[in-house]
XYZ file of C-alpha atoms in Angstrom:
395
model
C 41.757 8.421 32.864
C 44.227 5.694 33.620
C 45.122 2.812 31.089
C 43.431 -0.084 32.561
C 46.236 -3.008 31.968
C 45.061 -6.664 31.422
C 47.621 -9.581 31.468
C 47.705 -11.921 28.814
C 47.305 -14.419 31.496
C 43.642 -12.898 32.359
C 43.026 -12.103 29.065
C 42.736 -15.634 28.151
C 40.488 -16.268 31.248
C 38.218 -13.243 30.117
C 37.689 -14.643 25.894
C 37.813 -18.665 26.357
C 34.159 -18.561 28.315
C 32.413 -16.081 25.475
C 34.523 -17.794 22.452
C 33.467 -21.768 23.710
C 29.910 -20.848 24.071
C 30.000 -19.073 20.556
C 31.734 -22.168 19.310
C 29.237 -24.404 20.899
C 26.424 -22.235 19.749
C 27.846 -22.276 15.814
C 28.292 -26.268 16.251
C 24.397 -26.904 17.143
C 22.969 -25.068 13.987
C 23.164 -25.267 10.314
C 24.583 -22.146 9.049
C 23.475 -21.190 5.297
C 26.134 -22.277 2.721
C 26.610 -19.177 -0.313
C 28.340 -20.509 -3.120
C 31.053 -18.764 -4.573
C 28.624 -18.718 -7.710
C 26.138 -16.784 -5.465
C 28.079 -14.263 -4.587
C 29.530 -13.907 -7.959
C 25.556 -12.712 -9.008
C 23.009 -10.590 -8.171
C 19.667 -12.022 -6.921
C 17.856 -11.260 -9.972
C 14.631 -13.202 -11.488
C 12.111 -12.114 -14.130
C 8.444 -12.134 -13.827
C 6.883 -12.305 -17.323
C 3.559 -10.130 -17.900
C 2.339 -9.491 -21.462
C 2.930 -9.316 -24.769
C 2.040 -6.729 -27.852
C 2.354 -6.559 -30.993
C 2.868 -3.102 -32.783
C 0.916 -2.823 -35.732
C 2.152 -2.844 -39.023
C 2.382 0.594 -40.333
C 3.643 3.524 -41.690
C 4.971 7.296 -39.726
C 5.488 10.287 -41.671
C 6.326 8.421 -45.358
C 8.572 5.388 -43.577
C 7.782 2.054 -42.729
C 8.146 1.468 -39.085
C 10.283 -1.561 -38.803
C 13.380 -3.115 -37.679
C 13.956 -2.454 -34.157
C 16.600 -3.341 -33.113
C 17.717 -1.665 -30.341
C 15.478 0.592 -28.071
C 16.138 3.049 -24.501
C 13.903 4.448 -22.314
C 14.318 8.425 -21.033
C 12.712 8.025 -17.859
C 12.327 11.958 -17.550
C 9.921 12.043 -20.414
C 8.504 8.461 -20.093
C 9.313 8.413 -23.739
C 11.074 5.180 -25.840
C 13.322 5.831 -28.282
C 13.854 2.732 -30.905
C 16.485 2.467 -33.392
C 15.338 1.604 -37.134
C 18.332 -1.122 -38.497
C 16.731 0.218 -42.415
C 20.389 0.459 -44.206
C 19.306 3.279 -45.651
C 16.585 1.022 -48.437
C 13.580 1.958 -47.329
C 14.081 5.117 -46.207
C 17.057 6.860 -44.622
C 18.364 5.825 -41.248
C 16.336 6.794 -38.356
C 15.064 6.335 -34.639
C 11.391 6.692 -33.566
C 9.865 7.857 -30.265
C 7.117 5.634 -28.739
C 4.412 6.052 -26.237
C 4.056 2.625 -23.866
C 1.156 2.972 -22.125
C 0.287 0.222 -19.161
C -2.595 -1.014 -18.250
C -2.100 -1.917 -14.218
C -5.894 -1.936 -13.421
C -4.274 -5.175 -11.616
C -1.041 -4.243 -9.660
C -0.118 -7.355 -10.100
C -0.718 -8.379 -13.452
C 0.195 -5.081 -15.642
C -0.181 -5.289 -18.981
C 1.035 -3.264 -22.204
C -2.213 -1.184 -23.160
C -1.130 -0.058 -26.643
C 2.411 1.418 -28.127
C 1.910 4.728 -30.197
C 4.474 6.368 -32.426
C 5.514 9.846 -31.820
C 8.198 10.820 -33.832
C 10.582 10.403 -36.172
C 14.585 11.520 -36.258
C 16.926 10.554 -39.232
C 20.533 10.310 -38.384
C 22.678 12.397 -40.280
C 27.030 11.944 -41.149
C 29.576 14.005 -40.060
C 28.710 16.322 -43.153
C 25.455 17.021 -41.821
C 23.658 14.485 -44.955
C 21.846 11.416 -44.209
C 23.503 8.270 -44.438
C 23.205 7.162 -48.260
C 21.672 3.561 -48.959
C 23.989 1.060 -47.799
C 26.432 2.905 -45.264
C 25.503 2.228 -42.157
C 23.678 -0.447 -40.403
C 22.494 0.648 -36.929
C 21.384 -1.473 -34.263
C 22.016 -0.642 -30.733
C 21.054 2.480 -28.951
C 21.302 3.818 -25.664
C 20.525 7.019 -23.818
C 23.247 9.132 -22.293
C 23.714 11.696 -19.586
C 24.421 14.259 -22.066
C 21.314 14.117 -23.126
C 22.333 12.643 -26.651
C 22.192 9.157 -27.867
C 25.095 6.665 -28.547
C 24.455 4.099 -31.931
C 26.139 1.459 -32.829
C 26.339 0.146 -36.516
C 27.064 -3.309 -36.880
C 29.111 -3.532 -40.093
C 28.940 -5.360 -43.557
C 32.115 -5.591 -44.976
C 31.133 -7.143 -48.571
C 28.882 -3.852 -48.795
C 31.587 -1.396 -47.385
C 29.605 -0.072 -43.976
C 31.982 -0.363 -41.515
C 31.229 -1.012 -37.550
C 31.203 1.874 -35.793
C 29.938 3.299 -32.470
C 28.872 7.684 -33.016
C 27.237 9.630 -30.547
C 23.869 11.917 -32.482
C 21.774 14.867 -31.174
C 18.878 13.421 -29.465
C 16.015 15.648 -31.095
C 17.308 16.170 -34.460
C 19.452 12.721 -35.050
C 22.459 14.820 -36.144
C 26.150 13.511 -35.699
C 27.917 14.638 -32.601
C 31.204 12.642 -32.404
C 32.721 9.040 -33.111
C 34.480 6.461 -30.241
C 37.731 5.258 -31.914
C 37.393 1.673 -32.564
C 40.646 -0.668 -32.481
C 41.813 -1.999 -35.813
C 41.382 -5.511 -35.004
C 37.606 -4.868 -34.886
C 38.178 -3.415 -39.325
C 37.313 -5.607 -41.419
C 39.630 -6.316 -43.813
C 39.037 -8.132 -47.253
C 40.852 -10.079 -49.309
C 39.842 -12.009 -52.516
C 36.357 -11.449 -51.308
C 36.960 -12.881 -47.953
C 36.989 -11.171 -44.538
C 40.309 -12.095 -43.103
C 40.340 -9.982 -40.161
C 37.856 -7.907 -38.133
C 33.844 -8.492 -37.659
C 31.960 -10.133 -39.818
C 29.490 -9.178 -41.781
C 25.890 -8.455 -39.894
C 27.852 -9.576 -36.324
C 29.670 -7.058 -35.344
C 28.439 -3.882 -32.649
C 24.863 -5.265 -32.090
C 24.414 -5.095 -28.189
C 24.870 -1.441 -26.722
C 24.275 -0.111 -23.059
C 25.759 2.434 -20.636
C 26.529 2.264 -16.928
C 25.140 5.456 -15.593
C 27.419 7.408 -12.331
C 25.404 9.947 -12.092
C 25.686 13.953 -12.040
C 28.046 16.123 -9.845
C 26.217 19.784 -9.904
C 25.602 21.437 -13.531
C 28.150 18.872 -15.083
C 28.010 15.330 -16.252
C 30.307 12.886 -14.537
C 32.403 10.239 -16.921
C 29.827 6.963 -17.498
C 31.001 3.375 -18.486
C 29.818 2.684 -22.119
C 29.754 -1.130 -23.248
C 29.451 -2.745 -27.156
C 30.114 -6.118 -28.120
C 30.240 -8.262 -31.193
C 27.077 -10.503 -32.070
C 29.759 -13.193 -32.561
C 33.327 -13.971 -32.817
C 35.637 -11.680 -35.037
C 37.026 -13.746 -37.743
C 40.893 -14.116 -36.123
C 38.918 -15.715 -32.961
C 36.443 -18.134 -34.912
C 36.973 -21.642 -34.580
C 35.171 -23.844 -37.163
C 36.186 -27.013 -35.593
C 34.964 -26.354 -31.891
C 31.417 -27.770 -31.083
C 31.213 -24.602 -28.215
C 29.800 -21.486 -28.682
C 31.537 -18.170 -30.427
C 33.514 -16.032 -28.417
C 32.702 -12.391 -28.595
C 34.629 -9.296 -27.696
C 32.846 -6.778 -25.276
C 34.647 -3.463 -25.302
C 34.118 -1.332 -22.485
C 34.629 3.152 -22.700
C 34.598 5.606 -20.217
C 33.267 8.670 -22.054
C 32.818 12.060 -20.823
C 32.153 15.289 -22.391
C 34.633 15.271 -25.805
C 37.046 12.342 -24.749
C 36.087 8.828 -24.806
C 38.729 6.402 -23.216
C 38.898 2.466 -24.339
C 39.466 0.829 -20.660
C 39.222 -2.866 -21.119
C 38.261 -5.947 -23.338
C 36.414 -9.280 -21.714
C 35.204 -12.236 -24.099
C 31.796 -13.675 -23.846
C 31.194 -17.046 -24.584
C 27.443 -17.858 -26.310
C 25.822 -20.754 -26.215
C 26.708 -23.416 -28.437
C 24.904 -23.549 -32.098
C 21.222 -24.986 -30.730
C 20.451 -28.202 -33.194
C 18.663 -27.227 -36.214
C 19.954 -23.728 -35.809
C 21.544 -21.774 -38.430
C 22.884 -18.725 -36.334
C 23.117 -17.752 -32.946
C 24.424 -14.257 -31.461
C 24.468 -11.595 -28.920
C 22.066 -9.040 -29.624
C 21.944 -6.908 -26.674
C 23.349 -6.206 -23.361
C 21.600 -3.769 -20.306
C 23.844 -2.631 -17.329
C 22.289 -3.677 -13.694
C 24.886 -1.781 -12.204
C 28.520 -0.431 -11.930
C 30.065 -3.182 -10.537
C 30.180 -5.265 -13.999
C 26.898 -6.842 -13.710
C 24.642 -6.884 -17.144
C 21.889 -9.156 -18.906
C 23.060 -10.534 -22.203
C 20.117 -11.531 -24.395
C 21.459 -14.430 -26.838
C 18.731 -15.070 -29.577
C 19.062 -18.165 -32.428
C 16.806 -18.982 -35.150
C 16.688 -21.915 -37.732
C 13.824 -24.066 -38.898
C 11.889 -24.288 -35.964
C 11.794 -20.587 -35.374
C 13.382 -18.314 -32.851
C 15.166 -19.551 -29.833
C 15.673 -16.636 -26.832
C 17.404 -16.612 -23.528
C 18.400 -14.349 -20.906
C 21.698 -14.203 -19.367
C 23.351 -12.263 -16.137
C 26.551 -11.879 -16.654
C 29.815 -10.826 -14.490
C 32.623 -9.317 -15.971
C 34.203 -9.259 -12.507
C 37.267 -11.475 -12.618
C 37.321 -11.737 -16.615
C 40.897 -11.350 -18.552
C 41.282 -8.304 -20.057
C 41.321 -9.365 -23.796
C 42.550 -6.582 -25.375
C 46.242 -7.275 -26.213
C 45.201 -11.033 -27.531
C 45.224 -10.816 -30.997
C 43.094 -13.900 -31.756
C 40.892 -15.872 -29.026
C 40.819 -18.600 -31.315
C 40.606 -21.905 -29.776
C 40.306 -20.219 -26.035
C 44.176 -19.429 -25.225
C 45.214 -20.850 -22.284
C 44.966 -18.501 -18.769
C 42.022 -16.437 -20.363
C 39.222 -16.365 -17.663
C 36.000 -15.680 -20.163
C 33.421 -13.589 -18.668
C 30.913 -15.776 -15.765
C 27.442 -15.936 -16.925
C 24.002 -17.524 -15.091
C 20.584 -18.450 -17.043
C 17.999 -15.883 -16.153
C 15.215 -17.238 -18.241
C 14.859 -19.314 -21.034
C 11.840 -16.926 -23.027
C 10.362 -20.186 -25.120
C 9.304 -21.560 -21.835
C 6.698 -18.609 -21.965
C 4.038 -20.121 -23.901
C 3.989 -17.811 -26.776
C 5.667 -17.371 -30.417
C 8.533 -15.458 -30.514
C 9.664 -13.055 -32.594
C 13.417 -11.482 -33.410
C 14.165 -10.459 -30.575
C 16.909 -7.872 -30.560
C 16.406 -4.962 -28.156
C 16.407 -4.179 -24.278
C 15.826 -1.766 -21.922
C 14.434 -0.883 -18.465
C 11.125 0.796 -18.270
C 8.955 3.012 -15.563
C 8.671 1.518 -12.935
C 5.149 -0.664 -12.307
C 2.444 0.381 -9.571
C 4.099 -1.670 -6.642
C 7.648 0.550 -7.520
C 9.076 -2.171 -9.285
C 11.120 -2.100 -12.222
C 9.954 -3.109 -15.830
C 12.046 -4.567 -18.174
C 11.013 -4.020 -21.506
C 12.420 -6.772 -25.252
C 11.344 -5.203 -28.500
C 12.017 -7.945 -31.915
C 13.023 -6.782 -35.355
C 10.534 -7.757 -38.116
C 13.010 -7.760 -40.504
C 10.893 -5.727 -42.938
C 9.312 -8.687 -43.703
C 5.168 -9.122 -43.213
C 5.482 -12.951 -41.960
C 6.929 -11.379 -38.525
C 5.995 -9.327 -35.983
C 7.364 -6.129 -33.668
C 7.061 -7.789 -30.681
C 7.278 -6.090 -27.133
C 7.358 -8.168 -24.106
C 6.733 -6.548 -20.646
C 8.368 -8.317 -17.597
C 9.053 -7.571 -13.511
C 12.312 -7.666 -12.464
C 12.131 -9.384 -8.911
C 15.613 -8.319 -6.596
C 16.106 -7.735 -2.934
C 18.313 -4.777 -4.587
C 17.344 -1.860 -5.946
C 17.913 -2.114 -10.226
């Protein structure tokens, strides 16, 4: 076929008819303005549905308490929650839970009762369980392998260090440690920590970023950890803002785990009549650097809890900054959005320190599930809290 040739001339004849009626079309309606925050987020709310309270009691000679950090396998429709005992009561350990719902009304389901299942205790690299006071565990997260990842927060004046080890899934038993960098140590000196996290906020949030399976093997996942607060080298006592963190994010695979990058994460400043205020947990929306951050404060008046989405997209890789103190000039912190503000539910809450989705409700949408951390302590509750994540996307 012969090349049909069109003069520039008669080209502009052919477009100025179809590109003025376009432009007149354009100039007669109000097209819809997306900020640049909007597109910065996913289109996320949270529909709030019930509350339980676990029981106080005891599973196969422990006391079932502090949970901190819980994950749901949705092949078994099992929980998995991850004890933060230092070894006191009894020796470190995860449960598995039975959640059963309730959605007699689709649109109102309900948590019907929790049940305890089962009991692993996490054992060291020498195959012992962790002796009292050597480990403080608090996040915990599911992998592809079919194993879970911990993280252990660290408490310098009682020599556990922070740490982030991989453990069987059925028998608790150790399976590898991520090499964390030494400005995350602590490091004492007359009694003091001069350097590193500090004591009881370090590695409390934990979550992975899932990329699926290629055949009989596991592809490399995204692992992320951060600090409750600020490491000492990036406090700053003087600043009325909130702490920075340090979120440190791995791409593990089968017996290699790379460090990739480091973002900080601004909290909220100190609430009034507060006494501390941290990062307790993250949970991975997707792969593209989108999470929930759950920031929980307590004081006086009780607990205060919100719910974050946060975009690491953009954020200054941190990782060659020694100290973040006083916000170093050209570091783009990490973009975050109020979700929900959880004391505008109506109810008491509790310590609220774990996250994770669930199964997903009757009308195939996805449950988010917040577990709190008595503490130990018979003035407070285990509180689970049951909500509906609402997105044009699929999460």
């Amino acid at each position: 076929m012969s090349a049909v040739i069109i003069s520039p001339k008669r080209l502009s004849h052919w477009v100025l008819i179809p590109i003025v009626a376009i432009l007149l079309l354009l100039g007669g309606c109000d097209l819809p303005r997306v900020s640049a925050t909007d597109r910065l987020f996913i289109d996320l709310s949270l529909e709030f549905l019930s509350e339980y309270q676990l029981p106080k009691q005891e599973f196969k000679g422990t006391q079932v308490g502090g949970l901190s950090g819980i994950t749901y396998d949705r092949q078994r429709n099992r929980f998995y929650a991850i004890s933060d005992d230092r070894s006191e009561f009894a020796p470190a350990r995860f449960y598995t839970l039975s959640l059963n719902l309730d959605q007699t009304n689709p649109k109102k389901p309900k948590i019907q009762d929790v049940t305890v299942e089962a009991i692993a205790t996490l054992t060291d690299e020498k195959g012992q369980p962790y002796p009292k006071a050597t480990v403080d565990p608090e996040g915990i997260a599911l992998s592809p392998l079919g194993t879970f990842f911990i993280s252990s927060e660290g408490v310098a004046r009682q020599g556990i260090a922070p740490f982030i080890r991989e453990f069987d899934r059925t028998n608790g038993a150790w399976i590898r440690s991520l090499s964390i960098p030494d400005r995350y140590l602590p490091v004492l000196k007359d009694g003091a920590i001069v350097k590193g996290v500090q004591d009881n906020l370090g590695f409390e949030a934990l979550t992975l970023s899932l990329s699926g399976y290629s055949g009989a093997s596991v592809e490399p996942f995204r692992l992320f950890t951060a600090t409750e607060s600020a490491l000492v080298q990036d406090r700053n006592p003087t600043s009325t803002q909130g702490a920075i963190s340090r979120l440190l994010h791995f791409l593990v695979e089968p017996g290699k785990a790379l460090l990739v990058s480091e973002h900080a994460y601004a909290l909220e400043p100190l609430p009034e009549g507060a006494m501390q205020t941290g990062l307790t947990e993250l949970l991975a929306l997707d792969q593209a650097g989108h999470f929930l951050s759950l920031e929980r404060s307590f004081g006086p008046a009780g607990f205060q809890v919100k719910l974050f989405q946060i975009s690491t997209g953009g954020a200054t890789d941190t990782s060659t900054i020694d100290s973040l103190q006083g916000n170093p000039s050209g570091v783009q912190l990490i973009r975050k959005q109020l979700v929900l503000d959880l004391n505008q539910l109506g109810i008491r809450l509790d310590n609220l320190e774990g996250m994770t989705f669930g199964p997903r409700l009757a009308d195939g949408s996805q449950s988010l599930i917040l577990i709190s951390d008595d503490n130990f302590n018979s003035n407070q509750m285990t509180q689970l809290l049951l909500f509906r994540v609402l997105s044009p996307l699929s999460i």
